[in-house]
Each structure stands twice: as structure tokens, then as C-alpha cells.
Amino acid sequence: MKFNFSKAAIAATLLMSFAGANAIAQVADPFGTPANSALPEREISMSNSTKYVNVAQGEVVKFVSHGKSFTWKFDTFGMQPFSFSKIAP
């Protein structure tokens, strides 16, 4: 009886770990999500000479460029760089 219970416990643990890894891999918005424009933690002015910006996970940032703006929440699972065009409207 103990032997079968141990196998079941190991199988359940493995199944749960695979399910958790799969949930992270299928993130709907890997770069974050649009945010309420009244809630930014900071504002970044963009220009043609802006090459990169650094943000922290969970940070809400308002981007301003040529009189237009949008606010973004960086609720991501990694620290990989990505092109600004992936989030800019």
C-alpha cells in the first residue's frame, strides 16, 4: 500500500509542476498590459534619439512622445529586452 501511495504522490507532484510551467509559458501578455493613465509611477519622455529605457517588473510607466502618450504596466515574467514597437500603440 505504501509503495502505490508513493508512486501516486510522485506522479501528482510531477503533474502539478508541469501544469505550473505550462501556465507561465502561455502568458497572454508577455510584455505587460495597458494601464490607467492616472496611475503611472513615473513618466518617460521619448524622442528619436531614445535608444532604450530601463523599467522594473510591476512598474507602471507613462510614455510621452511628440504630444502623444500611453501608460503601460510591466507585469512580465522575465528580463529579456524587447522592441518598444511591441507595446506602443
PDB file of C-alpha atoms in Angstrom:
ATOM      1  CA  MET A   1       0.000   0.000   0.000  1.00  0.00           C
ATOM      2  CA  LYS A   2       2.818   2.414   0.859  1.00  0.00           C
ATOM      3  CA  PHE A   3       4.539   1.683  -2.423  1.00  0.00           C
ATOM      4  CA  ASN A   4       1.461   2.564  -4.503  1.00  0.00           C
ATOM      5  CA  PHE A   5       0.794   5.705  -2.468  1.00  0.00           C
ATOM      6  CA  SER A   6       4.373   6.863  -3.049  1.00  0.00           C
ATOM      7  CA  LYS A   7       4.040   6.393  -6.802  1.00  0.00           C
ATOM      8  CA  ALA A   8       0.767   8.317  -6.821  1.00  0.00           C
ATOM      9  CA  ALA A   9       2.277  11.147  -4.776  1.00  0.00           C
ATOM     10  CA  ILE A  10       5.270  11.420  -7.110  1.00  0.00           C
ATOM     11  CA  ALA A  11       3.038  11.357 -10.186  1.00  0.00           C
ATOM     12  CA  ALA A  12       0.781  14.062  -8.732  1.00  0.00           C
ATOM     13  CA  THR A  13       3.772  16.248  -7.875  1.00  0.00           C
ATOM     14  CA  LEU A  14       5.203  15.927 -11.388  1.00  0.00           C
ATOM     15  CA  LEU A  15       1.840  16.645 -12.966  1.00  0.00           C
ATOM     16  CA  MET A  16       1.403  19.803 -10.876  1.00  0.00           C
ATOM     17  CA  SER A  17       4.899  21.045 -11.734  1.00  0.00           C
ATOM     18  CA  PHE A  18       4.260  20.576 -15.465  1.00  0.00           C
ATOM     19  CA  ALA A  19       0.943  22.405 -15.179  1.00  0.00           C
ATOM     20  CA  GLY A  20       2.638  25.352 -13.448  1.00  0.00           C
ATOM     21  CA  ALA A  21       5.374  25.555 -16.071  1.00  0.00           C
ATOM     22  CA  ASN A  22       2.791  25.429 -18.844  1.00  0.00           C
ATOM     23  CA  ALA A  23       0.805  28.291 -17.272  1.00  0.00           C
ATOM     24  CA  ILE A  24       3.893  30.517 -17.259  1.00  0.00           C
ATOM     25  CA  ALA A  25       4.741  29.593 -20.858  1.00  0.00           C
ATOM     26  CA  GLN A  26       1.278  30.597 -22.095  1.00  0.00           C
ATOM     27  CA  VAL A  27       1.170  34.138 -20.720  1.00  0.00           C
ATOM     28  CA  ALA A  28      -1.367  36.121 -22.744  1.00  0.00           C
ATOM     29  CA  ASP A  29       0.571  39.401 -22.482  1.00  0.00           C
ATOM     30  CA  PRO A  30       4.287  38.600 -22.170  1.00  0.00           C
ATOM     31  CA  PHE A  31       5.280  42.297 -22.317  1.00  0.00           C
ATOM     32  CA  GLY A  32       2.701  43.633 -19.853  1.00  0.00           C
ATOM     33  CA  THR A  33      -0.631  45.377 -20.246  1.00  0.00           C
ATOM     34  CA  PRO A  34      -2.049  48.855 -20.865  1.00  0.00           C
ATOM     35  CA  ALA A  35      -2.661  50.704 -17.599  1.00  0.00           C
ATOM     36  CA  ASN A  36      -4.808  53.525 -16.278  1.00  0.00           C
ATOM     37  CA  SER A  37      -3.188  56.820 -17.285  1.00  0.00           C
ATOM     38  CA  ALA A  38      -3.878  58.246 -13.808  1.00  0.00           C
ATOM     39  CA  LEU A  39      -1.637  55.673 -12.090  1.00  0.00           C
ATOM     40  CA  PRO A  40       1.908  55.959 -13.514  1.00  0.00           C
ATOM     41  CA  GLU A  41       4.832  55.671 -11.121  1.00  0.00           C
ATOM     42  CA  ARG A  42       6.973  57.707 -13.496  1.00  0.00           C
ATOM     43  CA  GLU A  43       6.884  59.411 -16.884  1.00  0.00           C
ATOM     44  CA  ILE A  44       9.419  58.860 -19.655  1.00  0.00           C
ATOM     45  CA  SER A  45       9.741  61.372 -22.500  1.00  0.00           C
ATOM     46  CA  MET A  46      10.703  59.586 -25.702  1.00  0.00           C
ATOM     47  CA  SER A  47      12.463  61.187 -28.666  1.00  0.00           C
ATOM     48  CA  ASN A  48      14.010  59.966 -31.896  1.00  0.00           C
ATOM     49  CA  SER A  49      17.346  59.657 -30.088  1.00  0.00           C
ATOM     50  CA  THR A  50      15.992  57.378 -27.319  1.00  0.00           C
ATOM     51  CA  LYS A  51      17.696  54.016 -27.775  1.00  0.00           C
ATOM     52  CA  TYR A  52      16.415  52.179 -24.686  1.00  0.00           C
ATOM     53  CA  VAL A  53      14.663  52.588 -21.351  1.00  0.00           C
ATOM     54  CA  ASN A  54      15.006  50.527 -18.206  1.00  0.00           C
ATOM     55  CA  VAL A  55      11.907  49.523 -16.284  1.00  0.00           C
ATOM     56  CA  ALA A  56      11.254  47.215 -13.358  1.00  0.00           C
ATOM     57  CA  GLN A  57       8.817  44.331 -13.220  1.00  0.00           C
ATOM     58  CA  GLY A  58       5.474  45.574 -11.888  1.00  0.00           C
ATOM     59  CA  GLU A  59       6.270  49.207 -12.684  1.00  0.00           C
ATOM     60  CA  VAL A  60       3.634  51.453 -14.301  1.00  0.00           C
ATOM     61  CA  VAL A  61       5.182  53.928 -16.752  1.00  0.00           C
ATOM     62  CA  LYS A  62       3.685  56.725 -18.846  1.00  0.00           C
ATOM     63  CA  PHE A  63       5.481  57.170 -22.178  1.00  0.00           C
ATOM     64  CA  VAL A  64       5.246  60.568 -23.902  1.00  0.00           C
ATOM     65  CA  SER A  65       6.389  61.182 -27.471  1.00  0.00           C
ATOM     66  CA  HIS A  66       5.547  64.008 -29.893  1.00  0.00           C
ATOM     67  CA  GLY A  67       2.489  65.113 -27.901  1.00  0.00           C
ATOM     68  CA  LYS A  68       1.023  61.598 -27.622  1.00  0.00           C
ATOM     69  CA  SER A  69       1.181  59.301 -24.612  1.00  0.00           C
ATOM     70  CA  PHE A  70       0.210  55.907 -23.281  1.00  0.00           C
ATOM     71  CA  THR A  71       0.615  54.173 -19.928  1.00  0.00           C
ATOM     72  CA  TRP A  72       1.913  50.627 -19.558  1.00  0.00           C
ATOM     73  CA  LYS A  73       2.238  48.163 -16.677  1.00  0.00           C
ATOM     74  CA  PHE A  74       5.241  45.867 -16.976  1.00  0.00           C
ATOM     75  CA  ASP A  75       3.821  42.753 -15.308  1.00  0.00           C
ATOM     76  CA  THR A  76       6.133  40.330 -17.063  1.00  0.00           C
ATOM     77  CA  PHE A  77       7.907  37.067 -16.233  1.00  0.00           C
ATOM     78  CA  GLY A  78      11.382  37.863 -17.400  1.00  0.00           C
ATOM     79  CA  MET A  79      14.005  40.444 -18.012  1.00  0.00           C
ATOM     80  CA  GLN A  80      14.538  39.904 -21.730  1.00  0.00           C
ATOM     81  CA  PRO A  81      14.810  43.077 -23.808  1.00  0.00           C
ATOM     82  CA  PHE A  82      12.160  43.645 -26.470  1.00  0.00           C
ATOM     83  CA  SER A  83      11.371  46.216 -29.113  1.00  0.00           C
ATOM     84  CA  PHE A  84       9.327  49.214 -27.998  1.00  0.00           C
ATOM     85  CA  SER A  85       7.138  48.727 -31.076  1.00  0.00           C
ATOM     86  CA  LYS A  86       5.688  45.583 -29.460  1.00  0.00           C
ATOM     87  CA  ILE A  87       3.819  47.698 -26.887  1.00  0.00           C
ATOM     88  CA  ALA A  88       3.474  51.174 -28.414  1.00  0.00           C
ATOM     89  CA  PRO A  89       0.053  51.890 -29.928  1.00  0.00           C
TER      90      PRO A  89
END
